[in-house]
Tab-separated table of C-alpha atoms in Angstrom:
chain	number	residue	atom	x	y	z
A	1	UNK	CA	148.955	96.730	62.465
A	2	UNK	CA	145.665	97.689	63.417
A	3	UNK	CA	142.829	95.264	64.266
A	4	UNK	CA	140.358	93.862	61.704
A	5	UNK	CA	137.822	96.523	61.788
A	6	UNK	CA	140.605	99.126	62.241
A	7	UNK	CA	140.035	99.621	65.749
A	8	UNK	CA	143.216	99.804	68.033
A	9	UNK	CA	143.714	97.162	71.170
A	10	UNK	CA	141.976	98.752	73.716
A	11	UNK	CA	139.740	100.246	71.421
A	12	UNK	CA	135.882	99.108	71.698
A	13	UNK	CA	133.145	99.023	69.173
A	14	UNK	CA	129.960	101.686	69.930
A	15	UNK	CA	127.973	101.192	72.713
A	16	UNK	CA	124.360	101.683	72.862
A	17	UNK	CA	122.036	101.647	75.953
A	18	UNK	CA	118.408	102.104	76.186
A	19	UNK	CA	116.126	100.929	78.718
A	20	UNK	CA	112.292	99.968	79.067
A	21	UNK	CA	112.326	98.192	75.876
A	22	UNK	CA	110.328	95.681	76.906
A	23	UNK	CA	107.183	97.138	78.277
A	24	UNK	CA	105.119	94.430	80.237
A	25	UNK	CA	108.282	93.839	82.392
A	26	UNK	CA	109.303	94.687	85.651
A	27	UNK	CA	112.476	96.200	84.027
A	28	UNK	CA	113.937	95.909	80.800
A	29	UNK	CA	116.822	97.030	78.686
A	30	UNK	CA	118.880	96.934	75.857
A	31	UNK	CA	123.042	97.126	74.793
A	32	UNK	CA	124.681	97.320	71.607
A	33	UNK	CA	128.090	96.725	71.000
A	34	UNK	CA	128.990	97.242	67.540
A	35	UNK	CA	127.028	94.317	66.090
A	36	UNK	CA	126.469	92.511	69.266
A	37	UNK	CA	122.557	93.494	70.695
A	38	UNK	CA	120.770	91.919	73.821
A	39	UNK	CA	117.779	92.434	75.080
A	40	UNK	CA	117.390	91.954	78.561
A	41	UNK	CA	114.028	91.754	80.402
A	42	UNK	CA	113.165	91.287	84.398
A	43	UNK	CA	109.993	89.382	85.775
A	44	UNK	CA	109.805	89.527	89.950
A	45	UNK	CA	110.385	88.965	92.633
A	46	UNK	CA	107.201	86.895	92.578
A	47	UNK	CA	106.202	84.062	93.269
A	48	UNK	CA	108.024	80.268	92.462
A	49	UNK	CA	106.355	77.649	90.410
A	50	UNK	CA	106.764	74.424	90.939
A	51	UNK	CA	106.849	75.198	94.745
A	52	UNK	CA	109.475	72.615	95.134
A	53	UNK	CA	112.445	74.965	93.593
A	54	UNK	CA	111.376	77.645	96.345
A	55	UNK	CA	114.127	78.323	98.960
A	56	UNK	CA	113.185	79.148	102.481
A	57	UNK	CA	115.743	81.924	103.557
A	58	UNK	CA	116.280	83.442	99.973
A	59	UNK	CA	115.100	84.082	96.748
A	60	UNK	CA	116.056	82.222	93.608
A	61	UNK	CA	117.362	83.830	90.408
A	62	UNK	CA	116.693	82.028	87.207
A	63	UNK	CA	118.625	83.287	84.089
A	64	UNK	CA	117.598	82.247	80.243
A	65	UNK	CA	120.215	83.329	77.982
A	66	UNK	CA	118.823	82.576	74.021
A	67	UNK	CA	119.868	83.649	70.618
A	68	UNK	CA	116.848	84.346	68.042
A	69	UNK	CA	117.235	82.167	65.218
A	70	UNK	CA	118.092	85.300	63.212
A	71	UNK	CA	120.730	86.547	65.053
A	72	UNK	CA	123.733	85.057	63.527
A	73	UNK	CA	124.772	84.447	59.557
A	74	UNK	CA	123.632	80.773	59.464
A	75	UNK	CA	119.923	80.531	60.946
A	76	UNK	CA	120.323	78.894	64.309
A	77	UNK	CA	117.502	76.382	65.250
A	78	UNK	CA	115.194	77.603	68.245
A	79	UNK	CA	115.342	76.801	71.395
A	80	UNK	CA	117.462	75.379	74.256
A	81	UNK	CA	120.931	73.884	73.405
A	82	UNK	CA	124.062	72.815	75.335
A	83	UNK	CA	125.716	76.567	74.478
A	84	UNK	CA	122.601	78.682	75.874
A	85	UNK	CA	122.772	75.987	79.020
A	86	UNK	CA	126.147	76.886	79.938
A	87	UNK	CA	125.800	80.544	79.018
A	88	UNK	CA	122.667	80.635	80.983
A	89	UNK	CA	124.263	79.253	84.517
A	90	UNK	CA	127.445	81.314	84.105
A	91	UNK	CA	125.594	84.721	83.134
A	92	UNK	CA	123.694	83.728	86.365
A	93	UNK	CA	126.432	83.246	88.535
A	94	UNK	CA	127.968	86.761	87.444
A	95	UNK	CA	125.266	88.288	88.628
A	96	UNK	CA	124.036	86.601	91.802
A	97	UNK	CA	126.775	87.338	94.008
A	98	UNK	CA	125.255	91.434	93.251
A	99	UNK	CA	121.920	90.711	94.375
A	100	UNK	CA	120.449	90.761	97.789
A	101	UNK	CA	118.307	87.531	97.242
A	102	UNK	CA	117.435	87.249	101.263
A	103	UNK	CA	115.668	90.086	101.143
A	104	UNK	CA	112.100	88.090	99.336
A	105	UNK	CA	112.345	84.724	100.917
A	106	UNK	CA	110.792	82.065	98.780
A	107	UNK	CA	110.505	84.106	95.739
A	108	UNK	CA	111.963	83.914	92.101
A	109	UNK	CA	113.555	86.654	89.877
A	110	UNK	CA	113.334	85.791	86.402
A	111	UNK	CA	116.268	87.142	83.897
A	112	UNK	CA	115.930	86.518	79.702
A	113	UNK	CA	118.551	87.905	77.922
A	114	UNK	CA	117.674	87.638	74.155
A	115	UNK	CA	120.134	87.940	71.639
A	116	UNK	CA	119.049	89.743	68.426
A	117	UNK	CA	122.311	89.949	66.918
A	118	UNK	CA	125.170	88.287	67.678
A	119	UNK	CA	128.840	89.007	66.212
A	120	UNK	CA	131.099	87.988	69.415
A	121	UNK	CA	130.685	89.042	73.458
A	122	UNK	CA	127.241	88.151	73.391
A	123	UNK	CA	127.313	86.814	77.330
A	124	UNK	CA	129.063	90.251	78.306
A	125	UNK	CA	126.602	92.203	76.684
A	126	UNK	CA	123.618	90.399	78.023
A	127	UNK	CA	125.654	90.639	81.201
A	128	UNK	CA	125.737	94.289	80.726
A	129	UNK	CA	121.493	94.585	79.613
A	130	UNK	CA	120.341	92.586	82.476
A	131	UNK	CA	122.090	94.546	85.418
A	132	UNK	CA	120.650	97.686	83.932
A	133	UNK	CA	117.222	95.514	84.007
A	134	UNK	CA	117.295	94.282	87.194
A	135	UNK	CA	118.248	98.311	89.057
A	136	UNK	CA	115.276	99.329	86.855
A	137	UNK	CA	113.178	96.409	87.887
A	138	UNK	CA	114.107	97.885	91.820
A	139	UNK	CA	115.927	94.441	92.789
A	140	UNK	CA	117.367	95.777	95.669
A	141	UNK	CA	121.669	95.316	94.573
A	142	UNK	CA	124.871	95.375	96.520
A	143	UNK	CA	125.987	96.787	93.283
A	144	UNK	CA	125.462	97.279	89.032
A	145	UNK	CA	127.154	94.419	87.253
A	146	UNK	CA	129.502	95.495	84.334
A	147	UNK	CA	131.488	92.911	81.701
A	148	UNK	CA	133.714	93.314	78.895
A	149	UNK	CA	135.969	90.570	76.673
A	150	UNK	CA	139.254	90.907	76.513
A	151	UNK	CA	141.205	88.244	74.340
A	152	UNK	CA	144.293	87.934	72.201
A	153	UNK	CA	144.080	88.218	68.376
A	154	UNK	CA	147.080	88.112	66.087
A	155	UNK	CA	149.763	87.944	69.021
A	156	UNK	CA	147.821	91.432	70.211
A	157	UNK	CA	146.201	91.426	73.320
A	158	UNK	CA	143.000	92.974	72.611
A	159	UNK	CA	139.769	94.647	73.923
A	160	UNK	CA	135.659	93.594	73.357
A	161	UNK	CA	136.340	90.735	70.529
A	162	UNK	CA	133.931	90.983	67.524
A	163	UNK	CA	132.713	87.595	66.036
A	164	UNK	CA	135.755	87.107	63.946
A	165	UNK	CA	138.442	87.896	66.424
A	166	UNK	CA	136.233	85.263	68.895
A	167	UNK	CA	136.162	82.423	65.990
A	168	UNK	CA	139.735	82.993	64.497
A	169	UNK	CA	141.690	84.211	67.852
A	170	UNK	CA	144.540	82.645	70.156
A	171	UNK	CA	142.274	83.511	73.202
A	172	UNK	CA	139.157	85.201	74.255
A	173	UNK	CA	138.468	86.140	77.805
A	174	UNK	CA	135.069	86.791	79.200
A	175	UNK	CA	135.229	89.263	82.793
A	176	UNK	CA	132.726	90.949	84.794
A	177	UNK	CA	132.691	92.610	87.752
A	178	UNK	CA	131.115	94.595	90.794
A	179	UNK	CA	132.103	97.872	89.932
A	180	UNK	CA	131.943	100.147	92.781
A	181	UNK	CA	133.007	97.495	94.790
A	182	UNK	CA	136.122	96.009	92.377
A	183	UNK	CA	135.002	92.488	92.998
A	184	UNK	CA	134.845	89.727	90.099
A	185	UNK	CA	132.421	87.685	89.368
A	186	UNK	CA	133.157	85.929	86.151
A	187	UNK	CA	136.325	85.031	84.771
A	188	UNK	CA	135.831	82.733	81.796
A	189	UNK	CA	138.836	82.237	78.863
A	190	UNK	CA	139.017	80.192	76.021
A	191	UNK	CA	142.626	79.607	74.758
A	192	UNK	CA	145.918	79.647	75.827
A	193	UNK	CA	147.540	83.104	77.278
A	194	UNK	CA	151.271	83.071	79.221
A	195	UNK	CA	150.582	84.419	83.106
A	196	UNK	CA	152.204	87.878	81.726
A	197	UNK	CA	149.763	88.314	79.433
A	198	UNK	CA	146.850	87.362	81.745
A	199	UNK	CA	147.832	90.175	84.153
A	200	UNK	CA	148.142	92.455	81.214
A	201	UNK	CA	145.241	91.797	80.028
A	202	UNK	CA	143.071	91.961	83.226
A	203	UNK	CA	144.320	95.689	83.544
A	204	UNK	CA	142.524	96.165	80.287
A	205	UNK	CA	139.307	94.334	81.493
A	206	UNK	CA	139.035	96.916	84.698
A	207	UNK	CA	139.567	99.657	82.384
A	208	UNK	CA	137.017	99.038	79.771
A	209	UNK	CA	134.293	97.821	82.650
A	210	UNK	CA	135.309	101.294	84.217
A	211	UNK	CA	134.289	103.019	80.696
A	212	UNK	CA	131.112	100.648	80.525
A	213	UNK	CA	130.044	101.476	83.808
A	214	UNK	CA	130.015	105.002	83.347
A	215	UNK	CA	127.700	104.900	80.498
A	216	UNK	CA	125.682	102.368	82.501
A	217	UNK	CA	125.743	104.931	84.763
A	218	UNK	CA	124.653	108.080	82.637
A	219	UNK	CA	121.957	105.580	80.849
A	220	UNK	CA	120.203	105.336	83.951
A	221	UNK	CA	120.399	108.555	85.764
A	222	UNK	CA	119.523	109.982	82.363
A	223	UNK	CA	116.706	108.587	82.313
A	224	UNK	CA	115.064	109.251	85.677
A	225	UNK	CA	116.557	113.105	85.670
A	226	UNK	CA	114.757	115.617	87.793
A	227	UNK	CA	112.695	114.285	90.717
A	228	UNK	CA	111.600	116.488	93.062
B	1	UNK	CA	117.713	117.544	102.591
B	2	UNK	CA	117.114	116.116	99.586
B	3	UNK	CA	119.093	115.151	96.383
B	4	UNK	CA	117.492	115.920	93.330
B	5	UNK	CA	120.067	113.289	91.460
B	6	UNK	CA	118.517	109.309	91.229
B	7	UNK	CA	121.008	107.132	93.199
B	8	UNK	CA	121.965	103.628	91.562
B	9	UNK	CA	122.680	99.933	93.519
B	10	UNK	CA	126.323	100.199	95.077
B	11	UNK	CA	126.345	104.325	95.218
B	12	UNK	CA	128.147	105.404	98.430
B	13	UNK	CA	125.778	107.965	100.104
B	14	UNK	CA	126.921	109.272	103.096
B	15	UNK	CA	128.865	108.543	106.186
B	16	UNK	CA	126.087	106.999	108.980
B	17	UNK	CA	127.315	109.199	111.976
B	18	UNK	CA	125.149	106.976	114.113
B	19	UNK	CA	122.422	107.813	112.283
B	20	UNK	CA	119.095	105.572	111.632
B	21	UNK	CA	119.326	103.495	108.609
B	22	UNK	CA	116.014	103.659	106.723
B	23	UNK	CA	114.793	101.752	103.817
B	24	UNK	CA	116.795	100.934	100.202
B	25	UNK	CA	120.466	101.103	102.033
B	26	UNK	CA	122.855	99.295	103.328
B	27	UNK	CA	126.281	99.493	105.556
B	28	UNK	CA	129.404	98.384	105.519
B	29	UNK	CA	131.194	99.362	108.407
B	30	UNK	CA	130.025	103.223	108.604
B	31	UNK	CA	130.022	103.885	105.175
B	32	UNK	CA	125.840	103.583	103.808
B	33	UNK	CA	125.366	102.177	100.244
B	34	UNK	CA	122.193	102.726	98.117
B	35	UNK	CA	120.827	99.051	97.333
B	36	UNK	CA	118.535	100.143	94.823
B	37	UNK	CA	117.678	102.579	91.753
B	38	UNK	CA	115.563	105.591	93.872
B	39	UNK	CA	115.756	109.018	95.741
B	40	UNK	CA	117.735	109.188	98.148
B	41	UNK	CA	116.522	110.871	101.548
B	42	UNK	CA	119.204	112.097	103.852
B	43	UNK	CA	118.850	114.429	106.902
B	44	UNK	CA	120.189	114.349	110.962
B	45	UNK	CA	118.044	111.396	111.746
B	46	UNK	CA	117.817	109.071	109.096
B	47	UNK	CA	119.079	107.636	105.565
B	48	UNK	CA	117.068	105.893	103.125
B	49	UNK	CA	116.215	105.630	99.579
B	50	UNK	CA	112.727	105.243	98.186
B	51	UNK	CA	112.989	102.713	94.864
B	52	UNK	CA	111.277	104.145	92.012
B	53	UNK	CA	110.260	100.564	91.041
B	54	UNK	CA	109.594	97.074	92.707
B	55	UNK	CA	107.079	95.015	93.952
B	56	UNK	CA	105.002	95.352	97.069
B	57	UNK	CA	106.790	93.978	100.510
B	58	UNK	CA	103.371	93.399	103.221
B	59	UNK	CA	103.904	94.913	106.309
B	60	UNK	CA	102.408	94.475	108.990
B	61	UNK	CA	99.485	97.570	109.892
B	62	UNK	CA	99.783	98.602	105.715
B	63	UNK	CA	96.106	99.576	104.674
B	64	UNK	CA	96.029	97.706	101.053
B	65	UNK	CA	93.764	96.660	98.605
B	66	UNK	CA	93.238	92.827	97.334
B	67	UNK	CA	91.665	90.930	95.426
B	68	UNK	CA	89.839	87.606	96.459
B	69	UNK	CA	91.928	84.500	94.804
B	70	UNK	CA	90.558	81.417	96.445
B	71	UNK	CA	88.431	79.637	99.007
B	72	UNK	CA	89.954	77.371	101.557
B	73	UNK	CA	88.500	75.868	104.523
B	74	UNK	CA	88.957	78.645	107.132
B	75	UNK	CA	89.225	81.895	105.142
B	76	UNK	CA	90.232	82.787	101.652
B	77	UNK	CA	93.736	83.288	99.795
B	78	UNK	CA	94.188	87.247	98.871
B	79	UNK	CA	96.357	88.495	96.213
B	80	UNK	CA	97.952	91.417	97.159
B	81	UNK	CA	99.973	92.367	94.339
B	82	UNK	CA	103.398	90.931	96.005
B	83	UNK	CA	105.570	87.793	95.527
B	84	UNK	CA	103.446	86.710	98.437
B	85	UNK	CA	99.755	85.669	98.983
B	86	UNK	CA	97.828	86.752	102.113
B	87	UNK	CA	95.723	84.961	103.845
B	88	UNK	CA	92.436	86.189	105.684
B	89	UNK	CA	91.120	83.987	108.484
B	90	UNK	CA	87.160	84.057	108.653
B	91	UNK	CA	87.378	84.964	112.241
B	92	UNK	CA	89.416	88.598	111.019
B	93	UNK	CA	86.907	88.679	108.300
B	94	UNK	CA	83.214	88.054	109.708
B	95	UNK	CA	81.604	89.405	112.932
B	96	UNK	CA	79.073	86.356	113.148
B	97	UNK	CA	79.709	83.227	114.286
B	98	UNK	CA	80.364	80.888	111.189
B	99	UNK	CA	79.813	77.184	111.380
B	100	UNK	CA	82.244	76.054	109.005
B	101	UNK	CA	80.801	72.625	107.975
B	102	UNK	CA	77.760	74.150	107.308
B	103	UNK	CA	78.283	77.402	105.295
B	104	UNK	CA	79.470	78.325	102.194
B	105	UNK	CA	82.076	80.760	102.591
B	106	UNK	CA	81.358	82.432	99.156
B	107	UNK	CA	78.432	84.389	100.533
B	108	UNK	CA	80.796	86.459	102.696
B	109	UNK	CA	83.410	86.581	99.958
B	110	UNK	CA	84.014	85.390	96.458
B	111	UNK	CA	86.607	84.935	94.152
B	112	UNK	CA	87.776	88.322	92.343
B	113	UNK	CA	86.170	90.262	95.472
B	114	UNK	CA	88.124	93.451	95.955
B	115	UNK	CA	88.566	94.441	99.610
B	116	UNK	CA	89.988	97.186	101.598
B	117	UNK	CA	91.910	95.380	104.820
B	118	UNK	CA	94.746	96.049	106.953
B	119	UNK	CA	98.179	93.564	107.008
B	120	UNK	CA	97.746	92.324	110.552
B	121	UNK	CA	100.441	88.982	110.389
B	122	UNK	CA	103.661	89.108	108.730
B	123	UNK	CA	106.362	86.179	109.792
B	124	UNK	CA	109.645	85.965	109.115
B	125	UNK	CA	109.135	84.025	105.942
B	126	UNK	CA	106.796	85.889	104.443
B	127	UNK	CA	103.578	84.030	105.451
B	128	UNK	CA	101.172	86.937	105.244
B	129	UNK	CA	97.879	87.736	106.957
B	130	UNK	CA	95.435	90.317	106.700
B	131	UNK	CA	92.155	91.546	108.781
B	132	UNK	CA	88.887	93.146	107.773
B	133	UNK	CA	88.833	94.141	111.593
B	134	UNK	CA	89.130	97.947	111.543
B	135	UNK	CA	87.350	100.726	110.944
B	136	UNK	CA	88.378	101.684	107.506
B	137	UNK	CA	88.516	97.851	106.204
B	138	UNK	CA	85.380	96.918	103.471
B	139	UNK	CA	84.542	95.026	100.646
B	140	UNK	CA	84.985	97.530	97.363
B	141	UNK	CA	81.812	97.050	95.054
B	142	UNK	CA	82.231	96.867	91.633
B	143	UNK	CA	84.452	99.487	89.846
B	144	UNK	CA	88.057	98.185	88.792
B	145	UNK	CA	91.475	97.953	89.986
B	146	UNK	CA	95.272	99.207	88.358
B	147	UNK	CA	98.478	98.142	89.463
B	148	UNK	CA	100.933	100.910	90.112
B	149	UNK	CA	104.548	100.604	91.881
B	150	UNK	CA	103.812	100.974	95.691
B	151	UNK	CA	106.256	103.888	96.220
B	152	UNK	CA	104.319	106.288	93.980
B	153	UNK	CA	101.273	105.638	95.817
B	154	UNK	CA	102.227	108.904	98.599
B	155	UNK	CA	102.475	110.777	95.211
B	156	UNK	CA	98.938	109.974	93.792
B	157	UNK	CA	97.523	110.641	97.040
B	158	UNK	CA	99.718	114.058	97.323
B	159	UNK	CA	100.329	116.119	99.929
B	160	UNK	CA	97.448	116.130	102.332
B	161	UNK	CA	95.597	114.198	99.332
B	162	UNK	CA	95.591	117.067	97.219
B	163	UNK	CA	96.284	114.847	93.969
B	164	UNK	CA	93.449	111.928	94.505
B	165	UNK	CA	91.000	115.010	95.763
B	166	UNK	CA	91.860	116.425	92.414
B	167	UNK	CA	91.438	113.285	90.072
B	168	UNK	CA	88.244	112.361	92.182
B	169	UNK	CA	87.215	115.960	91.516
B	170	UNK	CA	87.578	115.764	87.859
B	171	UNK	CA	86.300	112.507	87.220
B	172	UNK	CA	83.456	112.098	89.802
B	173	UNK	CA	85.324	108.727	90.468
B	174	UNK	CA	85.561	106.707	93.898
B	175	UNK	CA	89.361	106.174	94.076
B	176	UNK	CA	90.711	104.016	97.170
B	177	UNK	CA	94.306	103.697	96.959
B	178	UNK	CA	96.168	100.813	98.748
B	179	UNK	CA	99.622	101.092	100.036
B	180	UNK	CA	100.218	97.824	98.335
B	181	UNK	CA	100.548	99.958	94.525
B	182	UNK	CA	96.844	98.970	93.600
B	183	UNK	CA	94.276	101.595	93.273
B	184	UNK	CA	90.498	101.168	93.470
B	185	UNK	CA	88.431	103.127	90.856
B	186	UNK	CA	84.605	103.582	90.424
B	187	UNK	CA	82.772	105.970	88.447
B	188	UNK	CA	81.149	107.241	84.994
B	189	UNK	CA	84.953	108.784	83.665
B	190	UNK	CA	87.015	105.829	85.248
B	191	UNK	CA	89.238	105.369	82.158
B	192	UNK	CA	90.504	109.293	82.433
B	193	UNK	CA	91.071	108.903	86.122
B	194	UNK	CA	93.131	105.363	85.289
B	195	UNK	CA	95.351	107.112	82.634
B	196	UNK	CA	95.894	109.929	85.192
B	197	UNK	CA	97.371	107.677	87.724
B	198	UNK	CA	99.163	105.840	85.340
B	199	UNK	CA	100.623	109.096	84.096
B	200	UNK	CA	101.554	110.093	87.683
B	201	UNK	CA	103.221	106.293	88.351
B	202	UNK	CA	105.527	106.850	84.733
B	203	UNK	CA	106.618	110.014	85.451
B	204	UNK	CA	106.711	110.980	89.306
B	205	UNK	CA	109.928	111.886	88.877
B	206	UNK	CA	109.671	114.845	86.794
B	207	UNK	CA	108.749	118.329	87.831
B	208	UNK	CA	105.708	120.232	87.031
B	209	UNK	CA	103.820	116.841	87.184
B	210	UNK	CA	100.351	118.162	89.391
B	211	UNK	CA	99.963	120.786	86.416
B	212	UNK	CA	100.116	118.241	84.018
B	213	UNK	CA	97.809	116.213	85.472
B	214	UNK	CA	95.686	119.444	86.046
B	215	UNK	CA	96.129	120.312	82.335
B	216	UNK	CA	95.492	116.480	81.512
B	217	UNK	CA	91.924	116.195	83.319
B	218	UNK	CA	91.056	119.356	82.199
């Protein structure tokens, strides 16, 4: 029995990458999956305001995520709320661990991720923008960031979860990782999966964030082809 | 030897085989890691990798332009297009003898002054100073100023500054370019010579970009 959209388990939806979207920013870019689009845009390193939230040793990273009102069925109202909060500080803690903040002491790098359309894995697909922003921002990185959701959906453990599948499913799994290096940073499930399944299903994350990165990959070498 | 292929954050590059570890990389154990999106340069001596993008790190004996942001007491805050402000000290920016109490430091230098110094003070935490004490080091009269990413700036000045020559031939413009990524420009055609170098900072990375420019300034 094949999925809702008629894709098969391990199946995702199209991908899209672009970058520089977002012109007046230190690096910017956008992913599409299916009918899931962020837009992720990079400000820094440069300087901290108020001073009091500098650190010494280190730079800080500061991470808004934010869905426009338009990008889901039923308007959502503007602004900050206890979802984009969370999302926020967990998007952020994916991706610090990649990022060699000691190398600007007291300085700030500033990550939005905007969601223009949302329709399930919106914080792995901002995940997914804003490492692409941040290499062509020139943050200096131990390593690209790459997520994917993995979940379970009508007893069928499943790959990237649209909207539907992340409303009406037994469990939805959000995973990203370091992908040269094979080191996880975020490892986030709603729902209730048997310790089987989990392994199971963590196979599939590494193999779709394999399949991500190499289009992360191609995205950005594409795009600076042919210096001399 | 030189790749032609744009490394990414995490790419293994080669082996180090005791060799000197340049900027952009780093190691883990002897196995040398891009850290950021740029060329990679490899030969016997060294391996590095020049970012095609990022901000402007001060170090120390870098010939850069700034711009004038405030008065303090002793000397004046410069912005020098980096996370960090510099500082110049009246005693690295006035031959005289200034009598603090009694002088007004804006006659020497005023706010949105553009100046040509040298990066004489960098700590460990990024506390920056600069001088006006060297030979090159001036105050840049009117004219304007565009931000570019600092490691294009060897590619608008070209190879023994064959591509400034060329834009300042062209344009009859005064160009000073500051290792910092900002770029002094005076002159009658200052807008052409502006687009040129912002042509040169977009696409450095393509080939058959000097007879584009050539073609561009016409």
């Amino acid at each position: 029995m094949k999925r809702i959209d008629g894709r098969s388990e391990e199946e995702m939806r199209e991908i899209e990458m672009k970058l520089d979207v977002v012109k007046r920013a230190n690096g910017s870019a956008s992913v599409r999956f299916g009918n899931t689009e962020a837009i992720a845009s990079v400000y820094g390193p440069k300087g901290v305001f108020p001073k009091f939230l500098q650190e010494d040793h280190k730079s800080v990273l500061k991470v808004r995520y934010n869905m426009a009102p338009f990008s889901v069925d039923d308007r959502k109202a503007p602004g900050h709320d206890r979802r984009s909060t969370e999302l926020s500080k967990v998007i952020r803690l994916a991706i610090e661990p990649a990022i060699f903040l000691e190398d600007f002491p007291r300085a700030g790098i500033y990550g939005f991720i905007e969601m223009l359309q949302s329709d399930g894995s919106t914080r792995v697909t901002g995940i997914n923008a804003l490492s692409m922003a941040l290499a062509t921002a020139g943050i200096p990185m131990r390593d690209l960031i790459t997520a994917c959701s993995v979940g379970k959906v009508d007893d069928k453990l499943v790959v990237d979860l649209n909207g539907e599948e992340d409303c009406n499913g037994q469990a939805d799994l959000a995973f990203a990782m370091l992908p040269n290096k094979n080191l996880v940073t975020l490892l986030q499930m709603d729902g209730i999966l048997t310790k089987e399944e989990i392994v199971k299903i963590l196979g599939y994350a590494r193999n779709s964030c394999k399949k991500i990165f190499e289009l992360q990959k191609q995205t950005l070498k594409e795009r600076y082809k042919g210096e001399e | 030897m030189k790749s032609r292929e744009v490394v990414l954050p995490g790419e293994e590059l080669e082996e180090r085989k005791g060799r000197k570890l340049g900027n952009g990389v780093y190691f883990e154990g002897d196995k040398i890691f891009s850290k950021v999106l740029g060329m990679p340069r490899i030969d016997e001596n060294e391996i590095s990798v020049t970012a095609l993008s990022g901000t402007y790190t001060p170090r120390v004996g870098d010939k850069i332009v700034g711009v004038i942001d405030t008065t303090e007491i002793s000397g004046w805050s410069v912005d020098i297009n980096s996370p960090y402000m510099a500082f110049l000290p009246i005693s690295e920016a006035v031959d005289e003898f200034v009598d603090r109490d009694r002088t007004d430091l804006t006659r020497y230098f005023d706010v949105g002054d553009i100046i040509f110094c040298r990066v004489s003070k960098v700590t460990k935490n990024m506390v920056v100073q600069v001088s006006m004490d060297d030979y090159s080091a001036r105050k840049l009269i009117n004219g304007t100023i565009v931000k570019v990413t600092p490691t294009k700036i060897p590619r608008i000045i070209g190879k023994a500054g064959s591509m400034v020559t060329l834009i300042k031939n062209k344009t009859g413009c005064d160009i000073t370019s500051g290792q910092n990524g900002v770029v002094w420009i005076r002159g009658e055609e200052k807008s052409k010579a502006i687009e040129a170098i912002l042509m040169i900072d977009r696409d450095s990375h393509t080939v058959g970009l000097t007879e584009k420019i050539e073609k561009f300034l016409g």
